[in-house]
Tab-separated table of C-alpha atoms and ligand atoms in Angstrom:
chain	number	residue	atom	x	y	z
A	6	MET	CA	5.955	12.623	-15.850
A	7	THR	CA	3.775	13.003	-12.811
A	8	GLU	CA	3.175	16.678	-12.463
A	9	PRO	CA	2.877	17.847	-8.884
A	10	THR	CA	-0.357	19.638	-8.048
A	11	ALA	CA	-0.090	23.441	-7.843
A	12	ALA	CA	-0.191	23.290	-4.057
A	13	VAL	CA	2.672	20.803	-3.960
A	14	ARG	CA	4.761	22.767	-6.464
A	15	ASP	CA	4.304	25.999	-4.462
A	16	ARG	CA	5.304	24.294	-1.239
A	17	VAL	CA	8.350	22.622	-2.775
A	18	LEU	CA	9.591	25.933	-4.204
A	19	SER	CA	8.956	27.794	-0.944
A	20	LEU	CA	11.139	25.526	1.199
A	21	SER	CA	14.726	26.505	1.935
A	22	PRO	CA	17.512	24.048	1.017
A	23	GLY	CA	17.799	23.158	4.705
A	24	GLU	CA	14.147	22.095	4.702
A	25	LEU	CA	14.791	19.585	1.921
A	26	PRO	CA	14.309	16.797	1.219
A	27	ALA	CA	10.647	16.771	2.113
A	28	TYR	CA	7.684	14.486	1.716
A	29	VAL	CA	4.756	16.592	0.565
A	30	TYR	CA	1.308	15.023	0.615
A	31	ASP	CA	-1.695	16.624	-1.062
A	32	LEU	CA	-4.618	15.518	1.118
A	33	THR	CA	-7.117	17.389	-1.052
A	34	ALA	CA	-6.012	15.280	-4.016
A	35	LEU	CA	-6.109	12.147	-1.839
A	36	ARG	CA	-9.691	12.834	-0.737
A	37	ALA	CA	-10.807	13.505	-4.313
A	38	HIS	CA	-9.190	10.261	-5.494
A	39	ALA	CA	-10.661	8.173	-2.656
A	40	ALA	CA	-14.109	9.688	-3.288
A	41	ALA	CA	-13.840	8.800	-6.992
A	42	VAL	CA	-12.821	5.213	-6.152
A	43	ARG	CA	-15.687	4.863	-3.682
A	44	ALA	CA	-18.174	6.280	-6.201
A	45	ARG	CA	-17.223	3.625	-8.764
A	46	LEU	CA	-17.741	0.685	-6.423
A	47	PRO	CA	-21.167	-0.913	-6.088
A	48	GLU	CA	-22.950	-0.750	-2.760
A	49	ARG	CA	-22.192	-4.278	-1.637
A	50	VAL	CA	-18.451	-3.738	-1.948
A	51	GLU	CA	-16.797	-2.634	1.262
A	52	LEU	CA	-13.552	-0.731	0.978
A	53	TYR	CA	-10.828	-1.229	3.564
A	54	TYR	CA	-7.484	0.566	3.321
A	55	ALA	CA	-4.383	-1.604	3.811
A	56	ALA	CA	-2.501	0.595	6.284
A	57	LYS	CA	0.910	-0.842	5.478
A	58	ALA	CA	0.986	1.124	2.194
A	59	ASN	CA	1.234	4.382	4.152
A	60	PRO	CA	0.243	4.652	7.805
A	61	GLU	CA	0.827	8.401	8.342
A	62	PRO	CA	-1.943	9.487	10.747
A	63	GLU	CA	-2.936	12.394	8.458
A	64	ILE	CA	-3.355	9.968	5.541
A	65	LEU	CA	-5.414	7.534	7.622
A	66	ALA	CA	-7.653	10.377	8.824
A	67	ALA	CA	-8.082	11.865	5.338
A	68	LEU	CA	-9.327	8.503	4.053
A	69	SER	CA	-11.754	8.033	6.906
A	70	SER	CA	-14.914	9.317	5.158
A	71	TYR	CA	-14.342	7.147	2.106
A	72	VAL	CA	-13.367	3.773	3.537
A	73	ASP	CA	-15.366	1.281	5.595
A	74	GLY	CA	-12.361	0.382	7.707
A	75	TYR	CA	-8.649	-0.392	7.787
A	76	GLU	CA	-6.686	-3.584	7.359
A	77	VAL	CA	-3.792	-3.798	9.809
A	78	ALA	CA	-1.093	-6.444	9.615
A	79	SER	CA	0.873	-6.139	12.865
A	80	GLY	CA	0.465	-5.245	16.500
A	81	GLY	CA	2.248	-1.975	15.777
A	82	GLU	CA	-0.168	-1.005	12.993
A	83	LEU	CA	-3.067	-2.083	15.130
A	84	VAL	CA	-2.258	0.264	18.020
A	85	HIS	CA	-1.193	3.069	15.674
A	86	VAL	CA	-4.296	2.943	13.450
A	87	ALA	CA	-6.660	2.558	16.419
A	88	LYS	CA	-5.188	5.793	17.794
A	89	ALA	CA	-5.172	7.682	14.465
A	90	VAL	CA	-8.779	6.886	13.528
A	91	PRO	CA	-10.479	6.010	16.825
A	92	GLY	CA	-13.600	3.933	16.584
A	93	ARG	CA	-13.164	2.937	12.947
A	94	PRO	CA	-13.464	-0.789	12.133
A	95	LEU	CA	-10.173	-2.671	11.865
A	96	ALA	CA	-9.450	-6.059	10.344
A	97	PHE	CA	-6.366	-7.798	11.717
A	98	GLY	CA	-4.491	-9.755	9.030
A	99	GLY	CA	-0.936	-10.791	8.293
A	100	PRO	CA	1.244	-13.811	9.049
A	101	GLY	CA	2.837	-14.631	12.403
A	102	LYS	CA	0.391	-12.941	14.757
A	103	THR	CA	1.673	-13.365	18.308
A	104	PRO	CA	-0.560	-14.266	21.247
A	105	ALA	CA	0.165	-10.830	22.762
A	106	GLU	CA	-0.864	-9.057	19.542
A	107	ILE	CA	-4.101	-11.023	19.372
A	108	VAL	CA	-4.949	-10.176	22.988
A	109	THR	CA	-4.204	-6.493	22.330
A	110	ALA	CA	-6.468	-6.605	19.263
A	111	LEU	CA	-9.303	-8.185	21.222
A	112	GLU	CA	-8.891	-5.659	24.037
A	113	LEU	CA	-8.871	-2.765	21.555
A	114	GLY	CA	-12.185	-3.976	20.187
A	115	VAL	CA	-11.029	-5.554	16.932
A	116	ARG	CA	-13.776	-7.942	15.893
A	117	ARG	CA	-12.494	-9.146	12.541
A	118	PHE	CA	-9.540	-11.416	11.928
A	119	HIS	CA	-8.036	-12.770	8.741
A	120	VAL	CA	-6.691	-16.091	9.947
A	121	GLU	CA	-3.460	-17.268	8.340
A	122	SER	CA	-3.114	-20.860	9.587
A	123	GLU	CA	-4.802	-23.660	11.469
A	124	TYR	CA	-2.485	-23.040	14.416
A	125	GLU	CA	-3.471	-19.375	14.479
A	126	LEU	CA	-7.146	-20.318	14.397
A	127	ARG	CA	-6.759	-22.534	17.459
A	128	MET	CA	-4.793	-19.819	19.265
A	129	LEU	CA	-7.397	-17.161	18.433
A	130	ALA	CA	-10.233	-19.436	19.560
A	131	GLU	CA	-8.626	-19.979	22.965
A	132	LEU	CA	-7.573	-16.338	23.476
A	133	ALA	CA	-11.082	-15.168	22.542
A	134	ARG	CA	-12.427	-17.559	25.183
A	135	GLN	CA	-10.011	-16.131	27.797
A	136	VAL	CA	-10.576	-12.461	26.953
A	137	GLY	CA	-14.324	-13.033	26.582
A	138	PRO	CA	-15.234	-10.126	24.305
A	139	ASP	CA	-18.876	-9.142	23.863
A	140	GLY	CA	-20.242	-10.825	20.806
A	141	ARG	CA	-18.453	-13.152	18.460
A	142	ILE	CA	-15.303	-12.477	16.507
A	143	ALA	CA	-15.728	-12.442	12.737
A	144	VAL	CA	-13.220	-14.795	11.144
A	145	LEU	CA	-12.190	-15.000	7.517
A	146	PRO	CA	-9.644	-17.753	6.868
A	147	ARG	CA	-7.145	-16.543	4.282
A	148	PHE	CA	-6.452	-19.043	1.512
A	149	ASN	CA	-3.524	-19.350	-0.842
A	150	LEU	CA	-5.565	-20.267	-3.893
A	151	PRO	CA	-4.193	-21.163	-7.302
A	152	VAL	CA	-4.072	-18.067	-9.507
A	153	ALA	CA	-5.286	-18.648	-13.040
A	154	GLY	CA	-3.711	-17.115	-16.127
A	155	SER	CA	-0.103	-16.593	-17.058
A	156	SER	CA	-0.058	-12.797	-16.663
A	157	LEU	CA	-1.220	-13.270	-13.104
A	158	ALA	CA	1.272	-15.956	-12.251
A	159	ALA	CA	3.978	-13.679	-13.703
A	160	SER	CA	2.994	-10.709	-11.520
A	161	SER	CA	6.075	-9.643	-9.613
A	162	LEU	CA	4.311	-9.695	-6.281
A	163	ALA	CA	2.216	-12.822	-6.897
A	164	MET	CA	1.981	-14.685	-3.639
A	165	GLY	CA	-0.848	-17.062	-4.415
A	166	GLY	CA	-0.947	-20.486	-6.011
A	167	ARG	CA	2.632	-21.325	-5.155
A	168	PRO	CA	4.490	-22.201	-1.986
A	169	SER	CA	4.361	-19.212	0.356
A	170	PRO	CA	4.021	-18.377	4.056
A	171	PHE	CA	0.740	-16.543	3.347
A	172	GLY	CA	-2.637	-17.989	4.122
A	173	LEU	CA	-3.832	-21.553	4.325
A	174	ASP	CA	-3.212	-24.256	1.781
A	175	PRO	CA	-6.519	-25.113	0.063
A	176	ALA	CA	-5.960	-28.707	1.224
A	177	GLN	CA	-6.564	-27.483	4.794
A	178	ALA	CA	-9.860	-25.839	3.921
A	179	ASP	CA	-12.097	-28.675	5.060
A	180	THR	CA	-10.360	-29.003	8.448
A	181	VAL	CA	-10.595	-25.285	9.102
A	182	MET	CA	-14.230	-25.123	7.994
A	183	ARG	CA	-15.084	-28.001	10.321
A	184	LEU	CA	-13.328	-26.340	13.265
A	185	LEU	CA	-15.314	-23.176	12.626
A	186	THR	CA	-18.682	-24.886	12.269
A	187	ASP	CA	-18.687	-27.876	14.640
A	188	GLY	CA	-18.868	-25.881	17.858
A	189	SER	CA	-15.146	-26.096	18.737
A	190	CYS	CA	-14.719	-22.303	18.451
A	191	PRO	CA	-17.779	-20.855	20.193
A	192	HIS	CA	-16.429	-17.276	20.286
A	193	LEU	CA	-15.633	-17.218	16.596
A	194	GLU	CA	-17.988	-16.784	13.690
A	195	LEU	CA	-17.066	-17.844	10.191
A	196	VAL	CA	-18.244	-14.935	8.048
A	197	GLY	CA	-16.326	-15.567	4.883
A	198	VAL	CA	-13.139	-16.234	3.030
A	199	HIS	CA	-10.141	-13.991	2.409
A	200	ALA	CA	-7.651	-14.090	-0.455
A	201	HIS	CA	-4.972	-11.549	-1.345
A	202	LEU	CA	-3.036	-13.255	-4.079
A	203	ALA	CA	-1.027	-10.684	-6.008
A	204	SER	CA	-0.139	-7.025	-6.327
A	205	GLY	CA	0.220	-5.022	-9.510
A	206	LEU	CA	-2.881	-6.264	-11.328
A	207	ARG	CA	-4.974	-4.295	-13.813
A	208	ALA	CA	-8.773	-4.304	-13.673
A	209	PRO	CA	-9.400	-7.281	-16.029
A	210	GLU	CA	-6.974	-9.519	-14.089
A	211	GLN	CA	-8.357	-8.331	-10.759
A	212	LEU	CA	-11.871	-9.193	-11.923
A	213	GLY	CA	-10.805	-12.636	-13.134
A	214	LEU	CA	-9.195	-13.202	-9.769
A	215	ALA	CA	-12.238	-11.989	-7.814
A	216	GLU	CA	-14.466	-14.279	-9.833
A	217	SER	CA	-12.356	-17.371	-9.233
A	218	VAL	CA	-12.018	-16.611	-5.503
A	219	VAL	CA	-15.785	-16.165	-5.156
A	220	ASP	CA	-16.524	-19.372	-7.115
A	221	TRP	CA	-14.104	-21.329	-4.973
A	222	ALA	CA	-15.503	-19.864	-1.741
A	223	VAL	CA	-19.107	-20.544	-2.738
A	224	ARG	CA	-18.316	-24.182	-3.557
A	225	LEU	CA	-16.490	-24.581	-0.256
A	226	ALA	CA	-19.430	-23.150	1.677
A	227	GLU	CA	-21.906	-25.396	-0.172
A	228	ARG	CA	-19.821	-28.463	0.633
A	229	HIS	CA	-20.059	-27.572	4.327
A	230	GLY	CA	-23.685	-26.455	4.232
A	231	VAL	CA	-22.866	-22.974	5.548
A	232	ARG	CA	-23.733	-19.545	4.227
A	233	LEU	CA	-20.893	-17.198	3.450
A	234	ALA	CA	-21.739	-13.559	4.053
A	235	GLU	CA	-18.471	-12.113	2.753
A	236	VAL	CA	-15.596	-12.711	0.421
A	237	ASN	CA	-12.552	-10.488	0.722
A	238	VAL	CA	-10.644	-10.443	-2.550
A	239	GLY	CA	-7.701	-8.423	-1.244
A	240	GLY	CA	-5.795	-5.471	-2.667
A	241	GLY	CA	-3.061	-5.266	-5.268
A	242	MET	CA	-4.687	-2.898	-7.775
A	243	THR	CA	-1.819	-1.771	-9.957
A	244	VAL	CA	0.212	1.403	-9.749
A	245	ASP	CA	2.260	1.704	-12.932
A	246	TYR	CA	5.512	3.564	-12.238
A	247	ALA	CA	6.562	3.362	-15.887
A	248	ALA	CA	3.300	4.945	-17.141
A	249	SER	CA	2.300	7.036	-14.172
A	250	GLU	CA	-0.573	8.790	-15.969
A	251	GLU	CA	-2.300	5.414	-16.453
A	252	ARG	CA	-4.467	4.653	-13.478
A	253	PHE	CA	-6.223	1.486	-12.385
A	254	ASP	CA	-9.611	1.395	-14.131
A	255	TRP	CA	-11.929	1.645	-11.140
A	256	ALA	CA	-14.989	2.171	-13.359
A	257	ALA	CA	-14.444	-1.145	-15.192
A	258	TYR	CA	-13.559	-2.893	-11.946
A	259	GLY	CA	-16.678	-1.579	-10.183
A	260	ALA	CA	-18.894	-2.590	-13.113
A	261	GLY	CA	-17.381	-6.091	-13.139
A	262	LEU	CA	-17.868	-6.486	-9.400
A	263	ALA	CA	-21.498	-5.392	-9.792
A	264	GLU	CA	-22.012	-8.214	-12.314
A	265	LEU	CA	-20.364	-10.685	-9.988
A	266	LEU	CA	-22.576	-9.537	-7.111
A	267	ALA	CA	-25.698	-9.833	-9.271
A	268	ARG	CA	-24.941	-13.567	-9.514
A	269	HIS	CA	-24.566	-13.781	-5.702
A	270	PRO	CA	-27.372	-11.715	-4.212
A	271	ASP	CA	-26.543	-12.565	-0.576
A	272	LEU	CA	-22.870	-11.801	-0.753
A	273	THR	CA	-20.881	-8.769	0.349
A	274	LEU	CA	-17.508	-8.293	-1.273
A	275	ARG	CA	-14.643	-6.575	0.412
A	276	ILE	CA	-11.482	-5.153	-1.098
A	277	GLU	CA	-8.418	-3.853	0.750
A	278	PRO	CA	-6.241	-1.798	-1.596
A	279	GLY	CA	-3.186	0.027	-0.320
A	280	ARG	CA	-0.932	1.536	-2.996
A	281	SER	CA	-3.661	2.376	-5.501
A	282	LEU	CA	-5.308	4.671	-2.951
A	283	THR	CA	-2.323	6.616	-1.630
A	284	ALA	CA	0.581	6.373	-4.116
A	285	TYR	CA	-0.529	9.374	-6.184
A	286	CYS	CA	-0.951	11.859	-3.326
A	287	GLY	CA	2.701	11.887	-2.194
A	288	TRP	CA	5.842	13.570	-3.552
A	289	TYR	CA	9.420	13.329	-2.362
A	290	ALA	CA	10.950	16.703	-3.112
A	291	THR	CA	14.578	17.687	-3.016
A	292	GLU	CA	17.281	19.756	-4.685
A	293	VAL	CA	20.215	18.934	-6.914
A	294	LEU	CA	23.490	19.176	-4.967
A	295	ASP	CA	26.013	18.346	-7.682
A	296	VAL	CA	26.114	17.580	-11.399
A	297	LYS	CA	28.942	15.777	-13.156
A	298	PRO	CA	29.882	13.673	-16.155
A	299	SER	CA	31.169	10.154	-15.661
A	300	HIS	CA	32.383	7.927	-18.490
A	301	GLY	CA	30.025	9.437	-20.994
A	302	GLU	CA	26.976	9.785	-18.768
A	303	GLU	CA	25.682	12.661	-16.646
A	304	PHE	CA	24.875	12.269	-12.966
A	305	ALA	CA	23.047	14.591	-10.609
A	306	VAL	CA	23.406	13.919	-6.904
A	307	VAL	CA	20.331	15.082	-4.989
A	308	ARG	CA	19.947	15.849	-1.297
A	309	GLY	CA	18.547	12.655	0.264
A	310	GLY	CA	18.176	9.393	-1.620
A	311	THR	CA	16.871	5.860	-1.411
A	312	HIS	CA	17.195	5.809	2.400
A	313	HIS	CA	14.108	8.063	2.235
A	314	LEU	CA	12.551	6.701	-0.950
A	315	ARG	CA	13.564	3.112	-1.329
A	316	THR	CA	10.822	2.248	-3.821
A	317	PRO	CA	12.873	2.567	-7.046
A	318	ALA	CA	15.709	0.486	-5.557
A	319	THR	CA	13.441	-2.314	-4.319
A	320	LYS	CA	11.243	-2.425	-7.392
A	321	GLY	CA	14.006	-1.737	-9.893
A	322	HIS	CA	12.193	1.117	-11.635
A	323	ASP	CA	12.889	4.789	-12.319
A	324	GLN	CA	10.821	6.920	-9.984
A	325	PRO	CA	8.749	9.346	-12.083
A	326	CYS	CA	9.817	12.916	-11.433
A	327	THR	CA	9.323	16.541	-12.382
A	328	LEU	CA	12.191	19.041	-12.505
A	329	LEU	CA	11.573	22.518	-11.123
A	330	ARG	CA	14.100	25.123	-12.229
A	331	VAL	CA	15.417	27.572	-9.646
A	332	GLU	CA	17.129	30.693	-11.022
A	333	ASP	CA	18.707	31.867	-7.763
A	334	TRP	CA	22.277	30.787	-7.120
A	335	PRO	CA	23.462	32.310	-3.859
A	336	HIS	CA	27.012	30.925	-3.807
A	337	PRO	CA	30.230	32.610	-4.966
A	338	TRP	CA	31.466	29.385	-6.615
A	339	ALA	CA	30.454	28.279	-10.093
A	340	ARG	CA	27.168	26.438	-10.560
A	341	PRO	CA	27.577	22.995	-12.176
A	342	VAL	CA	25.367	22.335	-15.215
A	343	ALA	CA	24.581	19.087	-17.051
A	344	GLY	CA	26.187	18.977	-20.498
A	345	GLY	CA	23.987	16.217	-21.970
A	346	GLU	CA	20.282	15.645	-22.498
A	347	LEU	CA	19.871	12.735	-20.092
A	348	VAL	CA	20.815	12.752	-16.434
A	349	THR	CA	20.750	9.948	-13.873
A	350	LEU	CA	19.477	11.140	-10.493
A	351	THR	CA	21.207	9.582	-7.512
A	352	GLY	CA	21.197	10.191	-3.770
A	353	GLN	CA	23.850	10.884	-1.147
A	354	LEU	CA	24.467	7.286	-0.108
A	355	CYS	CA	27.822	5.629	-0.726
A	356	THR	CA	26.353	2.718	-2.645
A	357	PRO	CA	25.749	2.232	-6.375
A	358	LYS	CA	22.197	1.135	-5.483
A	359	ASP	CA	21.252	4.671	-4.492
A	360	VAL	CA	19.639	5.511	-7.847
A	361	LEU	CA	16.279	7.273	-7.942
A	362	ALA	CA	15.815	7.602	-11.702
A	363	ARG	CA	18.011	6.765	-14.693
A	364	ASN	CA	18.392	8.799	-17.884
A	365	VAL	CA	15.860	11.483	-17.081
A	366	PRO	CA	15.512	14.086	-19.876
A	367	ALA	CA	17.046	17.044	-18.047
A	368	PRO	CA	19.018	19.305	-20.382
A	369	ALA	CA	20.975	21.984	-18.548
A	370	LEU	CA	20.000	20.677	-15.132
A	371	ARG	CA	21.917	22.655	-12.526
A	372	ALA	CA	22.821	22.368	-8.882
A	373	GLY	CA	20.110	24.185	-6.945
A	374	ASP	CA	17.300	23.047	-9.271
A	375	ARG	CA	14.582	21.078	-7.538
A	376	VAL	CA	13.164	17.664	-8.243
A	377	ALA	CA	9.764	16.336	-7.160
A	378	PHE	CA	9.510	12.553	-7.337
A	379	GLY	CA	5.906	11.446	-7.767
A	380	LEU	CA	4.009	8.290	-6.801
A	381	ALA	CA	5.724	8.571	-3.424
A	382	GLY	CA	2.577	8.240	-1.321
A	383	ALA	CA	2.778	4.455	-0.838
A	384	TYR	CA	5.571	2.041	0.111
A	385	ALA	CA	7.977	4.977	0.095
A	386	TRP	CA	9.172	6.552	3.368
A	387	ASN	CA	7.817	3.711	5.521
A	388	ILE	CA	9.702	0.942	3.689
A	389	SER	CA	13.025	2.820	3.600
A	390	HIS	CA	16.210	2.262	5.620
A	391	HIS	CA	16.231	5.701	7.242
A	392	ASP	CA	19.317	5.454	9.386
A	393	PHE	CA	21.795	4.166	6.844
A	394	LEU	CA	24.602	6.786	6.634
A	395	MET	CA	22.953	9.039	9.234
A	396	HIS	CA	21.709	11.791	6.951
A	397	PRO	CA	18.961	14.002	8.405
A	398	ARG	CA	15.368	12.916	8.042
A	399	PRO	CA	13.120	14.662	5.538
A	400	GLY	CA	10.431	17.141	6.521
A	401	PHE	CA	6.777	16.131	6.259
A	402	HIS	CA	4.103	18.420	4.858
A	403	PHE	CA	0.421	17.596	4.689
A	404	LEU	CA	-1.405	20.057	2.449
A	405	GLY	CA	-5.153	20.504	2.710
A	406	THR	CA	-5.592	19.357	6.308
B	501	LIG	C1	-0.180	-5.603	1.246
B	501	LIG	C2	-1.547	-6.138	1.340
B	501	LIG	C3	-2.623	-5.442	0.786
B	501	LIG	C4	-2.453	-4.179	-0.017
B	501	LIG	O1	-1.738	-4.402	-1.189
B	501	LIG	P1	-1.549	-3.214	-2.253
B	501	LIG	O2	-0.727	-3.826	-3.320
B	501	LIG	O3	-0.885	-2.093	-1.563
B	501	LIG	O4	-2.923	-2.838	-2.722
B	501	LIG	C5	-3.883	-5.956	0.989
B	501	LIG	N1	-4.086	-7.096	1.689
B	501	LIG	C6	-3.072	-7.811	2.211
B	501	LIG	C7	-3.351	-9.049	2.968
B	501	LIG	C8	-1.763	-7.356	2.060
B	501	LIG	O5	-0.754	-8.071	2.569
């Protein structure tokens, strides 16, 4: 169970049925969490937030005091984040950057690019020459490095060490390093190496990964006689939907990074987590519309569904939830009640995929009771197929602004 904070619970119970479903974000809890993460990281670790996890302007602004900048991965995110947190440093990453997006980034003052291919490097070099920004553009080529260890390779979102459209093949490293150091890209400055290789890793695996990325980067730099100022080891710190009270061990991770930095006194590390920063601050709240048995199982249909919270359908998990009982029943018709102990919570879509959580312990769950799904602050609303079946959109509530 992921218990909603008191503020979230009060808000969920105060909304009328017509105001549900609703996304309720606790920004006070988000700030406290981000401050705790920051406090556990050593000084030479810079923290960027990967905006794609949740780009709500209120979320971006709430994180502003605790992060060093934001990683954006499209022209849309770029313009949106620049507007939401004006003046904050942005790093432009992601595959398939278009020439127009790169020009927009340069014009908006973005001075840090994670370069995904040799072609993109050549394009950026020429566009930087044409736009002629003040100063040089910091470039970190992103590499698709082999990931060591079987647990890592098995990670569901592993994107490193196997064929993928992300980053550069290590075999291209020498070509790219030469291009960046032989004077062919005068507006670009090689500041380091970037690698984001997997999502869903615990602290020990993340540390092993960081260590192997740094070792590889240091050897590459030595081979080319250049100094690397930075290594970006990406995001992907785990959020465990099956054990939602278990959090990524930031204390162990910070301590491990401090040891790694002690071995590399000139290096700055950068991380760019998304989900592990914002997942816990968001709830998707709704009410039970109907309860019924079907072939020996109980189902509760809730207002809304996976068109608002697609996460359980895409990841194949049960979204953690808390049931909030509501005694009022304003209707003259009988209130349906679950007969069994376990109830599967589904949405209003006409597809068997619209399941939010299976076999939730919910004895005597009734229509009109409320449900708050937790861990809905990342990859939730913004990855969902909102218009399928044309149900109304949820409300959005930001508590603690
Ligand atoms: C998605 C992404 C992240 C953030 O990943 P999380 O799993 O949300 O921490 C960081 N960096 C890059 C390049 C990404 O694509």
